[in-house]
Short mmCIF file of N, CA, C and O in Angstrom, two decimals:
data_model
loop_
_atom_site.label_atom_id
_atom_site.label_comp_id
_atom_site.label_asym_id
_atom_site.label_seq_id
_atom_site.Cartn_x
_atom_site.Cartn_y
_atom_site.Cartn_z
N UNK A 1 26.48 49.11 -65.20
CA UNK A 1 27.01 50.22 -65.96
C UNK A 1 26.52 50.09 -67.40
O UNK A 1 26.83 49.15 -68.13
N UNK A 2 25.89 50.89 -67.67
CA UNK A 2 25.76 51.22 -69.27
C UNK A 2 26.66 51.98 -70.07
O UNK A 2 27.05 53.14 -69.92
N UNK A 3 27.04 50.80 -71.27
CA UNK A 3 28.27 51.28 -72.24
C UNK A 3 28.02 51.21 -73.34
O UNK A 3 27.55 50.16 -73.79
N UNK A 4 28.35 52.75 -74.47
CA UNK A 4 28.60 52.81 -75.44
C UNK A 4 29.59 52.18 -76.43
O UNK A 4 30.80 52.41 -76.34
N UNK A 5 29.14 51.51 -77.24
CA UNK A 5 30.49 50.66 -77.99
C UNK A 5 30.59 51.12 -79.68
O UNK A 5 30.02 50.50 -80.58
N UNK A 6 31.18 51.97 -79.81
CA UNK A 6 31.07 52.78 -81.06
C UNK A 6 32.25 52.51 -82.11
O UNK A 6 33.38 52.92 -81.85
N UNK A 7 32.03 51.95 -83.07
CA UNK A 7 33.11 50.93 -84.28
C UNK A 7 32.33 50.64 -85.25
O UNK A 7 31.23 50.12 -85.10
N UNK A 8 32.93 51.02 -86.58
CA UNK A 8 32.47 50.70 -87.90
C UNK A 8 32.73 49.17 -88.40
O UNK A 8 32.20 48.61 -89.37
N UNK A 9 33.67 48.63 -87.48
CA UNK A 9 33.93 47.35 -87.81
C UNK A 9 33.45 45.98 -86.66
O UNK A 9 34.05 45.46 -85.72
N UNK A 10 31.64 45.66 -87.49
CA UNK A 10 31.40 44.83 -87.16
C UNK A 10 31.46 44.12 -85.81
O UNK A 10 31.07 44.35 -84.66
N UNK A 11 32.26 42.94 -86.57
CA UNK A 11 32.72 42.04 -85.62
C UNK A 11 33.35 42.89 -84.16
O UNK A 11 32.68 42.65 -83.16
N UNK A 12 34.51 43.82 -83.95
CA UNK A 12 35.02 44.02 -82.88
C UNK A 12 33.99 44.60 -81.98
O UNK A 12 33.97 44.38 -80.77
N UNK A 13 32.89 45.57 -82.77
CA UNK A 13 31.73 46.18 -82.32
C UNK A 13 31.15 45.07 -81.34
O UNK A 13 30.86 45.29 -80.16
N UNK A 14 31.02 43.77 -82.00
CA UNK A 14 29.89 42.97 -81.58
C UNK A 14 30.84 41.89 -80.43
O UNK A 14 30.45 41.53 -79.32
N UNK A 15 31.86 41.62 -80.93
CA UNK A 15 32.62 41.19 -79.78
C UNK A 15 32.93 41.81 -78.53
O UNK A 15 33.05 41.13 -77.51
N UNK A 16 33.08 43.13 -78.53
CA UNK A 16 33.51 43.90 -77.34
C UNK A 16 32.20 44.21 -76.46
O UNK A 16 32.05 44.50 -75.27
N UNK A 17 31.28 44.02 -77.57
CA UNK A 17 29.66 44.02 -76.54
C UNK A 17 29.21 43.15 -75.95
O UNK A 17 28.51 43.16 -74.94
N UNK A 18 29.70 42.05 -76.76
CA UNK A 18 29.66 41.13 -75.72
C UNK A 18 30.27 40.37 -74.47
O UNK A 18 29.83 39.83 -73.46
N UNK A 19 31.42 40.57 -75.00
CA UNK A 19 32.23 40.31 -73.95
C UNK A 19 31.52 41.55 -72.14
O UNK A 19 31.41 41.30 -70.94
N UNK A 20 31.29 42.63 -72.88
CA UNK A 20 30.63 43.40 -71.44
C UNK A 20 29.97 43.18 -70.93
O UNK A 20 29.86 43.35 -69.72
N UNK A 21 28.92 42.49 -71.99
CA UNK A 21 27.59 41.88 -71.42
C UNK A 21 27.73 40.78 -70.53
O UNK A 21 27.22 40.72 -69.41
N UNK A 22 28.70 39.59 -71.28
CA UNK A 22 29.36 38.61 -70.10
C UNK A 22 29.83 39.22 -68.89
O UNK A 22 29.65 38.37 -68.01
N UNK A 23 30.19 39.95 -68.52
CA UNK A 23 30.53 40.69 -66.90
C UNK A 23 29.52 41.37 -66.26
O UNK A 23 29.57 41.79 -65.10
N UNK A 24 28.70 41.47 -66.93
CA UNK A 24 26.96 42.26 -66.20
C UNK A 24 26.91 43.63 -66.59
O UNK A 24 26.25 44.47 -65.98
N UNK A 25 27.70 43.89 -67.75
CA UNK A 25 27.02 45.28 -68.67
C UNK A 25 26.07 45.49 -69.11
O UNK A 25 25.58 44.58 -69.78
N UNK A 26 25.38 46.62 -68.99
CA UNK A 26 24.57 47.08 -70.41
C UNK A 26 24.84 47.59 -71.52
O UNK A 26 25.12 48.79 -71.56
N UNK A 27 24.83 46.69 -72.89
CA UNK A 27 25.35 48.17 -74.02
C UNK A 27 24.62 48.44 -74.78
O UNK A 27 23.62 47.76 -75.02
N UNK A 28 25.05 49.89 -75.55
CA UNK A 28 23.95 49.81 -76.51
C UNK A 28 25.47 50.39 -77.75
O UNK A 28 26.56 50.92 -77.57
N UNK A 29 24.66 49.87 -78.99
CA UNK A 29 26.39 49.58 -80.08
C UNK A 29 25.98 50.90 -81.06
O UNK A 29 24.78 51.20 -81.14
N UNK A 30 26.76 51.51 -81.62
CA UNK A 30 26.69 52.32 -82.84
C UNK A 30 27.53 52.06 -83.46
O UNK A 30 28.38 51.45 -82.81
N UNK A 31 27.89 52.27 -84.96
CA UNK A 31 28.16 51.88 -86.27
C UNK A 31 28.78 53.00 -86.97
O UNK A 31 29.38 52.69 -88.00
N UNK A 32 28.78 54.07 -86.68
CA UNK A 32 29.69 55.14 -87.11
C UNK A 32 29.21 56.71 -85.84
O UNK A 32 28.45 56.79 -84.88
N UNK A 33 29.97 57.53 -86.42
CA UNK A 33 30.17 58.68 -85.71
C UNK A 33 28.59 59.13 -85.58
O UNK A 33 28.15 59.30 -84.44
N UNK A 34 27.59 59.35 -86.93
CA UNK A 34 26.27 60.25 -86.32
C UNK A 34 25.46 59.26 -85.37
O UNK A 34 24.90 59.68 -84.35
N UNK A 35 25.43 57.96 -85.74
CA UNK A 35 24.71 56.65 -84.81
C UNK A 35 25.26 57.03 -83.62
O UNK A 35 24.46 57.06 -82.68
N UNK A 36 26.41 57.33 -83.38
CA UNK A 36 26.94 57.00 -82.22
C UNK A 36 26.26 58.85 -80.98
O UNK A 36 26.18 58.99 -79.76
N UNK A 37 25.96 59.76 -82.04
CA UNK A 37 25.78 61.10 -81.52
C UNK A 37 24.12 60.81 -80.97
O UNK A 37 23.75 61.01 -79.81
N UNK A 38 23.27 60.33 -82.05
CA UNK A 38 21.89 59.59 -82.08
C UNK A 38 21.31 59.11 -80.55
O UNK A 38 20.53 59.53 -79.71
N UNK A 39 22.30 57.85 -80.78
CA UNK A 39 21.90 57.17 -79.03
C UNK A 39 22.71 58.12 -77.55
O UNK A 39 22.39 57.81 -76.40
N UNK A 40 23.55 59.04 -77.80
CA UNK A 40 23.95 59.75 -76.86
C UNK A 40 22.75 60.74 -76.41
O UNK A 40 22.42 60.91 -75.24
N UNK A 41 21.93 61.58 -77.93
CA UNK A 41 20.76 62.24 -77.65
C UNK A 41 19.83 61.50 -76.70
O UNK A 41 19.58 61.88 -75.55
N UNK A 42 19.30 60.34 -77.32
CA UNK A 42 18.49 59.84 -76.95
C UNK A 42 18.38 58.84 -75.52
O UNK A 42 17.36 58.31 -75.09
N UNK A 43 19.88 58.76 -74.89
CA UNK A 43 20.23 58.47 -73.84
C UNK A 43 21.39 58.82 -72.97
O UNK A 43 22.33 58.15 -72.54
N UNK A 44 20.97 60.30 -72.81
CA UNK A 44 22.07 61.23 -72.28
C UNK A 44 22.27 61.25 -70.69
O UNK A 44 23.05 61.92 -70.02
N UNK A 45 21.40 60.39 -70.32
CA UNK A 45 21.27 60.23 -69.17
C UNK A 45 21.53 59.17 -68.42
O UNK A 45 21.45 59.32 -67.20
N UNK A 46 21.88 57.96 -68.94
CA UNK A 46 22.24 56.52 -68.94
C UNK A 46 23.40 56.09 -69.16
O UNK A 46 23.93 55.13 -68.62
N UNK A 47 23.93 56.90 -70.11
CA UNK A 47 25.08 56.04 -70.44
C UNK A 47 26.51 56.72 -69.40
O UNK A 47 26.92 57.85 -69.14
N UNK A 48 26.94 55.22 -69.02
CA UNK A 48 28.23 55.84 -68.08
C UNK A 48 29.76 55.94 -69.13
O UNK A 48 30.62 56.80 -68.91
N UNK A 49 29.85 55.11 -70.03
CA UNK A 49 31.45 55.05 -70.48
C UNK A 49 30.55 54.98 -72.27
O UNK A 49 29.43 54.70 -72.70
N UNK A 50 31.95 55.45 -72.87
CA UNK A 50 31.88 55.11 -74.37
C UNK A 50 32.94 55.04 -74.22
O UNK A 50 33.76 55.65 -73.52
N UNK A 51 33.01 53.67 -75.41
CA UNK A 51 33.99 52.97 -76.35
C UNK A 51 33.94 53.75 -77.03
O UNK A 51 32.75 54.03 -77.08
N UNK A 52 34.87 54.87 -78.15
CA UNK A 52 34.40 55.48 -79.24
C UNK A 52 35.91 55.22 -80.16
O UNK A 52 36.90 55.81 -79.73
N UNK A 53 36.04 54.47 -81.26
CA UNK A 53 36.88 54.29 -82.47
C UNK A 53 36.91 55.66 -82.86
O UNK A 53 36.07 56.47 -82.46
N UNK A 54 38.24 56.05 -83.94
CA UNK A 54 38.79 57.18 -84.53
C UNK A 54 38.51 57.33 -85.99
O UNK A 54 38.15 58.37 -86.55
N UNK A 55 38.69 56.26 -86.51
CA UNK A 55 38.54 56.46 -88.03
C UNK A 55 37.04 55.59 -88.05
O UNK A 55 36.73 54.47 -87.63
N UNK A 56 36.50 56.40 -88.57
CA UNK A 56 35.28 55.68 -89.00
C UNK A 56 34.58 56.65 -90.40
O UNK A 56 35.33 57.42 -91.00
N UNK A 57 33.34 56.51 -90.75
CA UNK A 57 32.58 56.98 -91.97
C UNK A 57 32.00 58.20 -91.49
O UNK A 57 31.87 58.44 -90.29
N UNK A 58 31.65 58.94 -92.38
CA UNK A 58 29.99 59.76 -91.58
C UNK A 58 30.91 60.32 -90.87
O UNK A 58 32.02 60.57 -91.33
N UNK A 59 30.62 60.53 -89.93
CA UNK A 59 31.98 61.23 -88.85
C UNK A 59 32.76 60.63 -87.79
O UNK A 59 32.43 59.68 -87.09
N UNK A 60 33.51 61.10 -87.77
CA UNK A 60 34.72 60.29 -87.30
C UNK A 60 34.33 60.23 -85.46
O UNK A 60 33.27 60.52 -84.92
N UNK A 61 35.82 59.68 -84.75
CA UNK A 61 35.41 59.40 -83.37
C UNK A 61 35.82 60.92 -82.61
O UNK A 61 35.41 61.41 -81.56
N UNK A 62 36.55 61.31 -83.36
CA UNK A 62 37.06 62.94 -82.66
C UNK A 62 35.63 64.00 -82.89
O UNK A 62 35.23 64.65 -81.92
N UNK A 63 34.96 64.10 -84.16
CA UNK A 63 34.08 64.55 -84.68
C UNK A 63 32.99 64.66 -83.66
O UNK A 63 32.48 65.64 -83.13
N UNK A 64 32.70 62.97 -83.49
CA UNK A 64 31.70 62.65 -82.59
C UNK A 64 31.69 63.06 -81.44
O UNK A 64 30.61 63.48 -81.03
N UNK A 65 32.61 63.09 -80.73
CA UNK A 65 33.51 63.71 -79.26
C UNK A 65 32.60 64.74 -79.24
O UNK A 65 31.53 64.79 -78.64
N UNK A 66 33.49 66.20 -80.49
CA UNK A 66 32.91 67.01 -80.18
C UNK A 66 31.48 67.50 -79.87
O UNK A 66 30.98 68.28 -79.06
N UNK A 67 31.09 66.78 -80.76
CA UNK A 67 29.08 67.06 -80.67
C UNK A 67 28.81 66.45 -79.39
O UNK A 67 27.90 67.02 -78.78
N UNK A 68 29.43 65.24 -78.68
CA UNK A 68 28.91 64.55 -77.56
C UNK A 68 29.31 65.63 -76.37
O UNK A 68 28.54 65.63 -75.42
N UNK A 69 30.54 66.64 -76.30
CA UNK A 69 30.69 67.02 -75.63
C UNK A 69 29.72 68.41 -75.59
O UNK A 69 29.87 69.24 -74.69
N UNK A 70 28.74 68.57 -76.64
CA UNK A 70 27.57 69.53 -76.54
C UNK A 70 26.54 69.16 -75.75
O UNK A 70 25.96 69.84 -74.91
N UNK A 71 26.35 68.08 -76.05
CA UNK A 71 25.13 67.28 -75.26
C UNK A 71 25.24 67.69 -74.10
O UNK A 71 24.47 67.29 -73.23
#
């Protein structure tokens, strides 16, 4: 399964990716709301689940939703 892990904060970003990866995930990580719209473009076809955080910079996780739900 390929998973989106979308968090402005670092560490939980990088912990929660890994921890997936330890169970036989694939992820790929974004860093705020447009990063996170970015790799959805560019892999709209791959990805099965997103992680997506609420408060973040740039645009938020609701924000992001919406544009992802254009894709």
């Amino acid at each position: 399964m390929r998973i989106l892990v979308v968090d402005d904060d670092e560490t939980l970003r990088f912990t929660l990716s890994s921890k997936l990866e330890e169970i036989g995930h694939v992820t790929l990580t974004a860093y705020d709301g447009q990063n996170a719209l970015e790799l959805v473009e560019e892999n709209k076809n791959d990805i099965d689940l997103i992680f997506l955080d609420v408060n973040m910079p740039r645009l938020s996780g609701l924000e992001a939703l919406c544009g992802i739900k254009k894709i």
